[in-house]
Tab-separated table of C-alpha atoms in Angstrom:
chain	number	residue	atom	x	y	z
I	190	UNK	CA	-24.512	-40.345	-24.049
I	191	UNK	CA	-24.507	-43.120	-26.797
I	192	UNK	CA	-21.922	-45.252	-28.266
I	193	UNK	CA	-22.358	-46.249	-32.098
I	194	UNK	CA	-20.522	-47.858	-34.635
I	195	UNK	CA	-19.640	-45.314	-37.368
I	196	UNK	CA	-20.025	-45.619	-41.561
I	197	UNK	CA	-17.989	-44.026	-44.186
I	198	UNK	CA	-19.930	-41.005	-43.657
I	199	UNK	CA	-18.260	-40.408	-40.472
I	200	UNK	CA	-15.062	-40.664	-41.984
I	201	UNK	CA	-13.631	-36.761	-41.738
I	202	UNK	CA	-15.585	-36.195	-38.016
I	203	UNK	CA	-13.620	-39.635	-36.559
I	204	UNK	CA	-10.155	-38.569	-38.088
I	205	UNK	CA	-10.568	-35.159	-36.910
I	206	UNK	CA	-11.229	-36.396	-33.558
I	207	UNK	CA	-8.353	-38.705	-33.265
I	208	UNK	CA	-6.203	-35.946	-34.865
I	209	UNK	CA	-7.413	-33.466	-31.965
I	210	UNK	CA	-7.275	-35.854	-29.073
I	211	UNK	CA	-3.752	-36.158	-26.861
I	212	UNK	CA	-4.250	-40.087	-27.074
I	213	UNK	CA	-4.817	-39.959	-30.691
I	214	UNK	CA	-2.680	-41.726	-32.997
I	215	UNK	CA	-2.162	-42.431	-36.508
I	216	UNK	CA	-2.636	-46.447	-36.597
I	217	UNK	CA	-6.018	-45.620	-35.413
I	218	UNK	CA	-7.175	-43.261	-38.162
I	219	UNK	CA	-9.736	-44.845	-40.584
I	220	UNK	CA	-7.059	-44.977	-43.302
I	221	UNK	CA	-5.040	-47.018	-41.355
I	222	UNK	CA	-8.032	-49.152	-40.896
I	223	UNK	CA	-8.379	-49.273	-44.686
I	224	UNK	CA	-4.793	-50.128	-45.210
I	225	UNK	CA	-5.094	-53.387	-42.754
I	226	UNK	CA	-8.031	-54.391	-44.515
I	227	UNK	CA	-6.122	-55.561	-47.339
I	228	UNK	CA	-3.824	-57.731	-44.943
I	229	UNK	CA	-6.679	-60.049	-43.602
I	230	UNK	CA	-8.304	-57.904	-40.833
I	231	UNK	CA	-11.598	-55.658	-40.923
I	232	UNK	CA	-11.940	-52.428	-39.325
I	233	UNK	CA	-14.815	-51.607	-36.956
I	234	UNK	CA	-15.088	-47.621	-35.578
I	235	UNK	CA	-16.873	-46.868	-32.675
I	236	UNK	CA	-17.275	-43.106	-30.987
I	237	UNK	CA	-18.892	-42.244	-28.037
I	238	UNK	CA	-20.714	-39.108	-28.204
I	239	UNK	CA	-22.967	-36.526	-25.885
I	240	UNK	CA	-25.446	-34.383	-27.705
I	241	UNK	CA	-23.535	-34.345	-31.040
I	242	UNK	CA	-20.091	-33.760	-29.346
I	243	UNK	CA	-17.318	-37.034	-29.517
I	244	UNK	CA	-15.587	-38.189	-26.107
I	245	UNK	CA	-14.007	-41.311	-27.197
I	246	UNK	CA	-13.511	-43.650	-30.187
I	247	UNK	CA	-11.911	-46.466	-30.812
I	248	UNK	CA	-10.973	-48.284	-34.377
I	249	UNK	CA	-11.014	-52.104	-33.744
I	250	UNK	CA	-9.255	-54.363	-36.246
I	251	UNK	CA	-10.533	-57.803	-36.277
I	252	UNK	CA	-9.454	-60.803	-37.649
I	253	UNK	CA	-10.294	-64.385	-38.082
I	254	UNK	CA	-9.068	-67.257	-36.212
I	255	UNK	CA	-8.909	-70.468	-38.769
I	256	UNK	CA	-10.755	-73.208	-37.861
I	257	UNK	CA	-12.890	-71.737	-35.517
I	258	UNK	CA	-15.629	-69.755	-36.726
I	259	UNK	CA	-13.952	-67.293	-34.119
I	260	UNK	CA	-12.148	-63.538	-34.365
I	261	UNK	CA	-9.493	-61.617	-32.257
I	262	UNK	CA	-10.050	-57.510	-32.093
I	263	UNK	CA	-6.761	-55.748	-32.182
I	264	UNK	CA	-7.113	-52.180	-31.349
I	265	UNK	CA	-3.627	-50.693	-32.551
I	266	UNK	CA	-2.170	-47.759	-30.302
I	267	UNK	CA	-6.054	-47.146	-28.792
I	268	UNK	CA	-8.456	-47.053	-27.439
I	269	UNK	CA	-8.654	-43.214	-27.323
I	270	UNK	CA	-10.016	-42.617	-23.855
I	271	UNK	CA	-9.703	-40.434	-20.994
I	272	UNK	CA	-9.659	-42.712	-17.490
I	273	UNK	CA	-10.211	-39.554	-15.338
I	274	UNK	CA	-14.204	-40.007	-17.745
I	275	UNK	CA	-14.684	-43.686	-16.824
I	276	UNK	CA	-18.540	-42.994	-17.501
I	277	UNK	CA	-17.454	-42.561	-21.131
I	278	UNK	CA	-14.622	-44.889	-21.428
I	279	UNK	CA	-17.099	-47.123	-19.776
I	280	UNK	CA	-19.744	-46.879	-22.210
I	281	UNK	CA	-17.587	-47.284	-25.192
I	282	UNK	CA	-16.129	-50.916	-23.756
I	283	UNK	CA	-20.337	-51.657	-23.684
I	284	UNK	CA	-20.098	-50.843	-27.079
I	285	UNK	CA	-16.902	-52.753	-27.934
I	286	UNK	CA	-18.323	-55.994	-25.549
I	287	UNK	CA	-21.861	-55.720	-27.874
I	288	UNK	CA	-19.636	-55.707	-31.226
I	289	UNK	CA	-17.477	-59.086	-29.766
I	290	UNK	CA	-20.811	-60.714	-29.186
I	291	UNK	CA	-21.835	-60.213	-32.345
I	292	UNK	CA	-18.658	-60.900	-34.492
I	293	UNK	CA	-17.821	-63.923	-31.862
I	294	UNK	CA	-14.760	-62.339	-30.713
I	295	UNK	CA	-12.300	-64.225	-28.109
I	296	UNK	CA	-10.670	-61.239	-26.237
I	297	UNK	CA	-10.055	-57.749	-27.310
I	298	UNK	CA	-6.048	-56.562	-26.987
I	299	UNK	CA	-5.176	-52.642	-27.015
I	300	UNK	CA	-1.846	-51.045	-26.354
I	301	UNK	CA	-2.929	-47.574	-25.866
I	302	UNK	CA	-0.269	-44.479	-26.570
I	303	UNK	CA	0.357	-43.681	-23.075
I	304	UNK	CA	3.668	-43.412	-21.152
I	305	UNK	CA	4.180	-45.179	-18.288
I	306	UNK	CA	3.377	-44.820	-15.309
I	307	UNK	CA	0.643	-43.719	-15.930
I	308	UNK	CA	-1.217	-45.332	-12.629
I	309	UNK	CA	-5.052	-43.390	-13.613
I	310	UNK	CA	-4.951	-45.607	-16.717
I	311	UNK	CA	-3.504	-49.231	-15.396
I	312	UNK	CA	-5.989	-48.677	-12.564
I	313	UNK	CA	-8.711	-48.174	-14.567
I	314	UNK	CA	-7.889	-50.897	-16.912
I	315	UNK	CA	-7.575	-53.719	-14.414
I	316	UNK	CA	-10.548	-52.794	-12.704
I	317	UNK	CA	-12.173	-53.628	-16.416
I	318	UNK	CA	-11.445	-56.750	-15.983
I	319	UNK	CA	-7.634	-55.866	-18.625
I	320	UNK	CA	-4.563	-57.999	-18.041
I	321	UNK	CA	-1.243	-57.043	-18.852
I	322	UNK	CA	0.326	-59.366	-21.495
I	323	UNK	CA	4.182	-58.671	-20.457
I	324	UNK	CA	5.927	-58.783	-23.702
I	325	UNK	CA	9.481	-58.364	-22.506
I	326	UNK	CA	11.409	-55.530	-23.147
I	327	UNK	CA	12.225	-55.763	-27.132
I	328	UNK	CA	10.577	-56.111	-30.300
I	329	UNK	CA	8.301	-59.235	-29.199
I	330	UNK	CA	4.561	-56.824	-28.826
I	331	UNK	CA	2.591	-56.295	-31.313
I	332	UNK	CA	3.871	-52.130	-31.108
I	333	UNK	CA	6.643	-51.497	-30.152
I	334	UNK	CA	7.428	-51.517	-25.942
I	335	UNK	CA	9.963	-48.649	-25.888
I	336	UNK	CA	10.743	-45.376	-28.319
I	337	UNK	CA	12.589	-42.241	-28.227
I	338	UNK	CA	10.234	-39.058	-28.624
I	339	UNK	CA	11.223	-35.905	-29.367
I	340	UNK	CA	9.797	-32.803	-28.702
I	341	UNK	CA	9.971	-30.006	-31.266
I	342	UNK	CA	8.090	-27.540	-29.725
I	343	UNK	CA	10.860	-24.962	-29.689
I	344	UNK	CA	12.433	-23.422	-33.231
I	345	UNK	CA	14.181	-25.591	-35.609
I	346	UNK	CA	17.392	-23.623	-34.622
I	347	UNK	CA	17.098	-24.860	-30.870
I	348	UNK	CA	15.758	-28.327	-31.240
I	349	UNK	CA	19.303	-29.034	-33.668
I	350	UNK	CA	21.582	-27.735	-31.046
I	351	UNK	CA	20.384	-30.075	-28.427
I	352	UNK	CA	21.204	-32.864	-31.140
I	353	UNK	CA	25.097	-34.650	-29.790
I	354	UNK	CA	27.728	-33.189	-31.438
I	355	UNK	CA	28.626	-36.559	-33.248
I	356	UNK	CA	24.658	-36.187	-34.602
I	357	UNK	CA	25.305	-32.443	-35.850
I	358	UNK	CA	28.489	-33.282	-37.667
I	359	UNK	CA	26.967	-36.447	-39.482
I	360	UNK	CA	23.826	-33.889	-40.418
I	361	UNK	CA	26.674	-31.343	-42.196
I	362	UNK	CA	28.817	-34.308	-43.602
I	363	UNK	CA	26.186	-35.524	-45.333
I	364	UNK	CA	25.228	-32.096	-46.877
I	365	UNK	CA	28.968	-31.416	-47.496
I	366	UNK	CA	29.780	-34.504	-49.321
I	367	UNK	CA	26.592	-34.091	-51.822
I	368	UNK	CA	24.062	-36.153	-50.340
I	369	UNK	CA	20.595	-34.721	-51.821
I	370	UNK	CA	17.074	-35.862	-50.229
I	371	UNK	CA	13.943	-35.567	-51.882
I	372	UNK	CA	10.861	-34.476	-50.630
I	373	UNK	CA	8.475	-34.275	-52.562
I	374	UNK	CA	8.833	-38.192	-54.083
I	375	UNK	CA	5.840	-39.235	-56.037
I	376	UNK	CA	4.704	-42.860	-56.261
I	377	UNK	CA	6.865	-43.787	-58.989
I	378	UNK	CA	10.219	-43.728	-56.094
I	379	UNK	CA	8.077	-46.548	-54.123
I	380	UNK	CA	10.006	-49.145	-56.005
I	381	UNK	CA	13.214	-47.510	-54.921
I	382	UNK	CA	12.541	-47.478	-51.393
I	383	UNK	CA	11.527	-50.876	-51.483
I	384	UNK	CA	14.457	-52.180	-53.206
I	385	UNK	CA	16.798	-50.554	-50.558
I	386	UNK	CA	14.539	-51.784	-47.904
I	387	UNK	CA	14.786	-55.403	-48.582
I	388	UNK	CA	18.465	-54.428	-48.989
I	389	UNK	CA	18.593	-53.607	-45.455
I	390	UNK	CA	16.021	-56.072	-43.843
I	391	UNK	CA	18.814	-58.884	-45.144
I	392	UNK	CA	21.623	-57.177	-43.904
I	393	UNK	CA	19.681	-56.830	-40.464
I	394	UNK	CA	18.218	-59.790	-40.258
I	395	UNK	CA	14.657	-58.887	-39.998
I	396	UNK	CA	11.468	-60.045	-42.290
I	397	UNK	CA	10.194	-57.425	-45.108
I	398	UNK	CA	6.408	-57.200	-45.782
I	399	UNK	CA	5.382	-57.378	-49.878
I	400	UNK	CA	5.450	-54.306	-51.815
I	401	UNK	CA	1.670	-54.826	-52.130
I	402	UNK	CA	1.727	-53.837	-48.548
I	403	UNK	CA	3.489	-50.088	-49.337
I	404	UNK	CA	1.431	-49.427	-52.374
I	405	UNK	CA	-1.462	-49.940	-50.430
I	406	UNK	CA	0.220	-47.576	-47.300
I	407	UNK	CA	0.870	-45.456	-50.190
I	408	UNK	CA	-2.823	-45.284	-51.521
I	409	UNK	CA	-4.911	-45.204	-48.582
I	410	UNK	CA	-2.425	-42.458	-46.177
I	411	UNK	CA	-0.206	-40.294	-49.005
I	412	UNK	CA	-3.508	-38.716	-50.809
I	413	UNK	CA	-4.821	-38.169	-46.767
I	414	UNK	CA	-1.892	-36.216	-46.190
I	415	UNK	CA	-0.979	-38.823	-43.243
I	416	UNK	CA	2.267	-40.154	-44.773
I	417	UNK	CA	5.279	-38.825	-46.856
I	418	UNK	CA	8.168	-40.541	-48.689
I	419	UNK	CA	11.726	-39.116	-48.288
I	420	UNK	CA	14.320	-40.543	-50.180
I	421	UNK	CA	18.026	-39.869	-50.032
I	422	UNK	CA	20.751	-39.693	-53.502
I	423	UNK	CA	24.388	-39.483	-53.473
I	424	UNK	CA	25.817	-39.218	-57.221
I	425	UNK	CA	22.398	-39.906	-58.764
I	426	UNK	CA	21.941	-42.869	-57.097
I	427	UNK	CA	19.272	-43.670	-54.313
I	428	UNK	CA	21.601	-44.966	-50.944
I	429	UNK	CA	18.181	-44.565	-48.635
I	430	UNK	CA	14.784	-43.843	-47.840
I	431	UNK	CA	12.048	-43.112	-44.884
I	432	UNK	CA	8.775	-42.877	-44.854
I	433	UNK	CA	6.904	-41.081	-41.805
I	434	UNK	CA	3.040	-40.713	-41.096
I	435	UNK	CA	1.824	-37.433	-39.318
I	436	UNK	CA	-1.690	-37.034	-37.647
I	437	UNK	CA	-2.453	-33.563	-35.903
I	438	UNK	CA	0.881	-32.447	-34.361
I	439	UNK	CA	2.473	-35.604	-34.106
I	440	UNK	CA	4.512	-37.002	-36.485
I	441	UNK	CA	6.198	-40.383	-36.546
I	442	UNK	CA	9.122	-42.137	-38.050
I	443	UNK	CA	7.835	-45.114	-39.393
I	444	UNK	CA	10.134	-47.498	-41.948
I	445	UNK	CA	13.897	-46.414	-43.062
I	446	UNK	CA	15.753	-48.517	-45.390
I	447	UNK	CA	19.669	-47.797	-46.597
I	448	UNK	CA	21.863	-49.518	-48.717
I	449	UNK	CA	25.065	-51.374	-48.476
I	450	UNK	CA	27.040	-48.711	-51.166
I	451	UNK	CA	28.157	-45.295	-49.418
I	452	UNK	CA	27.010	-45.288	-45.768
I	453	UNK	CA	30.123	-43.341	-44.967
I	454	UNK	CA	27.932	-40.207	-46.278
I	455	UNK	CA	25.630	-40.560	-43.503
I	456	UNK	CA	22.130	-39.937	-45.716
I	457	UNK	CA	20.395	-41.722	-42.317
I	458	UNK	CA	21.086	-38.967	-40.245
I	459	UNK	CA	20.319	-36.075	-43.062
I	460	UNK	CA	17.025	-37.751	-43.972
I	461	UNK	CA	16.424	-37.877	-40.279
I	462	UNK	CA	16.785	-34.120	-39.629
I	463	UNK	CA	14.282	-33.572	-42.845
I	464	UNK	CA	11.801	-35.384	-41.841
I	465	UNK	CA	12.181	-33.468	-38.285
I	466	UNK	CA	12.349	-30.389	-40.353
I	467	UNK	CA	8.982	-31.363	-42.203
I	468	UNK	CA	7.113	-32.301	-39.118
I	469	UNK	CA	7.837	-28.951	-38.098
I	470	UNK	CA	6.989	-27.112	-40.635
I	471	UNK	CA	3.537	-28.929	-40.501
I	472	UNK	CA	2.661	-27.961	-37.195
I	473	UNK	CA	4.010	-30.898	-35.239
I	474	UNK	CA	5.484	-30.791	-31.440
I	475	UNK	CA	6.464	-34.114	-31.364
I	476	UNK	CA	8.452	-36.806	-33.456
I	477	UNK	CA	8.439	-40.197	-32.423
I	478	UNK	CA	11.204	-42.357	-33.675
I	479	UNK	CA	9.254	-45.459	-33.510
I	480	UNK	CA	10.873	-48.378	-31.334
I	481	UNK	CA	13.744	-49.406	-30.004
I	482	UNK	CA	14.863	-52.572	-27.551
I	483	UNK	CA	14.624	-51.534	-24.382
I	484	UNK	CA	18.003	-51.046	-21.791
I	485	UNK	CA	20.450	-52.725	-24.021
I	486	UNK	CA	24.348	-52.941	-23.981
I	487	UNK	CA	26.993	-52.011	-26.342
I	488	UNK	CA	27.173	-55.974	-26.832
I	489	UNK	CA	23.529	-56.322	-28.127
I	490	UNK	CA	22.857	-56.412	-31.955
I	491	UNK	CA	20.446	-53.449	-32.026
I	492	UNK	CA	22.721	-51.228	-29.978
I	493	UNK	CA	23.840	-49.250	-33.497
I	494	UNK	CA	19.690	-48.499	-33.345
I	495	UNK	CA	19.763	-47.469	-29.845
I	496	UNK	CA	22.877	-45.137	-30.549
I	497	UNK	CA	21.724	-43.628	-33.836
I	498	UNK	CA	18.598	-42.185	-32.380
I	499	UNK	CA	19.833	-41.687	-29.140
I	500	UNK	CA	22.018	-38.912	-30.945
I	501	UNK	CA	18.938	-36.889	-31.478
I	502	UNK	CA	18.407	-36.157	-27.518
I	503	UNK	CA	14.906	-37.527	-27.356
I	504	UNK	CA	13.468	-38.709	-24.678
I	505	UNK	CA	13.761	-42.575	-24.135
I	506	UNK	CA	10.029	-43.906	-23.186
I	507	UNK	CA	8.305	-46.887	-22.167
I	508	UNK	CA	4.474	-47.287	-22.973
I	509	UNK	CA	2.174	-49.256	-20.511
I	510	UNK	CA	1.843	-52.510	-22.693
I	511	UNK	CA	-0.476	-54.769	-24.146
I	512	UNK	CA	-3.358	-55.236	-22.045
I	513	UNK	CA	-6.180	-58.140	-23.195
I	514	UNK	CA	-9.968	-58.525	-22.374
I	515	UNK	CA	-11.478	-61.631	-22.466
I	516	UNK	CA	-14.509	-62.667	-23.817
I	517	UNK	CA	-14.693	-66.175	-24.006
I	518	UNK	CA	-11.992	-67.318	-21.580
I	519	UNK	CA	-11.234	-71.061	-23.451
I	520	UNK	CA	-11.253	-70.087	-26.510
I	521	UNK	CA	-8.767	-67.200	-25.046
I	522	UNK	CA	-6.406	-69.861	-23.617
I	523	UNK	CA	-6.676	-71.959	-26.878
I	524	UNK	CA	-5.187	-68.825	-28.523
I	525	UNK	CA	-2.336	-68.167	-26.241
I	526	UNK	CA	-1.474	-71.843	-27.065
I	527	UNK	CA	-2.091	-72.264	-30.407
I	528	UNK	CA	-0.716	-68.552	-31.611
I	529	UNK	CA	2.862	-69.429	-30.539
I	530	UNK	CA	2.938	-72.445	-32.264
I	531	UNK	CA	1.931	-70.602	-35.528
I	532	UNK	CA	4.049	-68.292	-35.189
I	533	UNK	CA	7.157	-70.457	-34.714
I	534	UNK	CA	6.250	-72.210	-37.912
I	535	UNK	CA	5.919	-69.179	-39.913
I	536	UNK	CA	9.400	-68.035	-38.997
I	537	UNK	CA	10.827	-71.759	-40.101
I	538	UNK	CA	9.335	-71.906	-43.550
I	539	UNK	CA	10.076	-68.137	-43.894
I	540	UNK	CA	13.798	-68.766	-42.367
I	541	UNK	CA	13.901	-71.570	-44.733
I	542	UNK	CA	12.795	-69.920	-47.895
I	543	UNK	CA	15.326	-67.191	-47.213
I	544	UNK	CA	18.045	-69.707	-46.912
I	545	UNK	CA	17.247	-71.731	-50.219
């Protein structure tokens, strides 16, 4: 059993793995690797394999820390492990440990995709020498804490009657009052999406990312066949917009943008049941909504969120966390005092420019 860091050559047998594994996810494909590179971090893929045959992989993101000569390893939504092999698992953190010695990383974080509780797989982690870094129960982690997952296992007929009633009836209204979704949207709607999406981030409150950032989703996971743009038209004009990734027979709702104009049509919930529709059609059993705060009240600002894909009947599921291993411990506790800092001052000048 060896444990080797992979080139572009391995490029189909690594994505085919993480398609075919139950851990596998889509922010650890080597196009999502691609797409980060352009953001500041550099991808690193490691496998694990026994006489030709892979067990585990992992794709590390790393990333400079200014001022120190030193990097952080983010592995997004891995690694892709099975605890009940800890001879494997165990020889692919050798593998990850030799790569931090030689790129002088601090600590490596993961936040695997597994449900809690899930006791085989905190067990095994803190044993490693893993820490949980408790996040709270919202937005704060680098993924998402909390999401609703549907399974679409059954017929499309079944899965829509399990929808709430409320959720049907928005579905038809939409399709009554002339709402139109496209899906088959070539690059040339990105600008459209985007505008509606910065649309929405200031009416929610939230920061956007730079179109550079989409084109470069776009480029790397659209020609893969890992990501698909839907956008929604009322009268000609474009009121909304998702885009989803898939990987193997999961597929995930990723960004969704609507305008201000003509939200009494409901697009959100039509463009919703197409993408559902569309997962399905490619094989999928499960949609993942992507994130939402966890165990809020009707008084909390996300609650609309909460209620809009609670309507679908998915199941409402908590992931184990961020977990960190640490490599140079005071370097590590440098980090967890500087980062916050940065942070904070990010969000001022940003806060500020949006003001001005």
């Amino acid at each position: 059993m060896n444990v080797r860091e992979l080139g572009i050559q391995d490029k189909e047998r690594f994505n085919r793995f993480m398609a075919e594994h139950p851990k596998g996810h889509v922010l650890q494909s080597w196009e999502w690797g691609d797409v980060k590179s352009r953001t500041g971090w550099q991808p690193h893929r490691l496998m694990v394999e026994e006489e030709g045959t892979p067990l585990a992989a992992v794709s590390i993101l790393k990333r400079r820390i200014p001022a120190l000569g030193k990097h952080i390893f983010y592995a997004p939504r891995g690694p892709v492990i099975d605890p009940a092999r800890p001879d494997v698992a165990d020889r692919l953190l050798e593998g990850i440990a030799a790569l931090a010695r030689r790129e002088k990383a601090v600590f490596l974080k993961i936040d695997p995709d597994v449900i809690e509780p899930a006791p085989a797989w905190t067990d095994y982690l803190r044993s490693r020498g893993f820490r949980l870094v408790d996040k709270g129960e919202g937005f704060e982690g680098v993924q998402p804490r909390h999401v609703f997952r549907l399974d679409i296992s059954d017929d499309l007929e079944q899965v829509f009657a399990r929808f709430h009633q409320k959720t049907r009836y928005n579905i038809r209204l939409a399709e009554k009052k002339g709402v139109v979704v496209d899906e088959n949207c070539g690059k040339e709607e990105l600008p459209g999406f985007y505008q509606v999406l910065k649309e929405t981030c200031e009416r929610d409150d939230f920061l956007v990312r730079a179109y550079s950032y989409f084109e470069d989703m776009w480029d790397n996971l659209v020609p893969a066949g890992m990501a698909k743009l839907f956008i929604a038209r009322y009268q000609g004009e474009v009121i909304a917009g998702t885009l989803a990734f898939i990987l193997g027979d999961k597929a995930w709702y990723i960004y969704g943008a609507s305008s201000n104009r003509h939200r009494n049509v409901m697009p959100n919930y039509l463009l919703q049941w197409k993408m559902i529709s569309w997962a399905k059609a490619n094989g999928c059993t499960l949609y993942d909504f992507r994130g939402v705060p966890g165990h809020v009240g009707e008084d909390h600002p996300l609650y609309g969120l909460v209620r809009f894909k609670r309507g679908f009947n998915g199941d409402y599921v908590g992931f184990i966390g961020e977990y960190d291993r640490v490599y140079q411990p005071f370097f590590y506790h440098f980090w967890n005092v500087a980062e916050p800092m940065y942070q904070n001052l990010v969000r001022k000048i940003l806060s500020r420019r949006k003001g001005s």
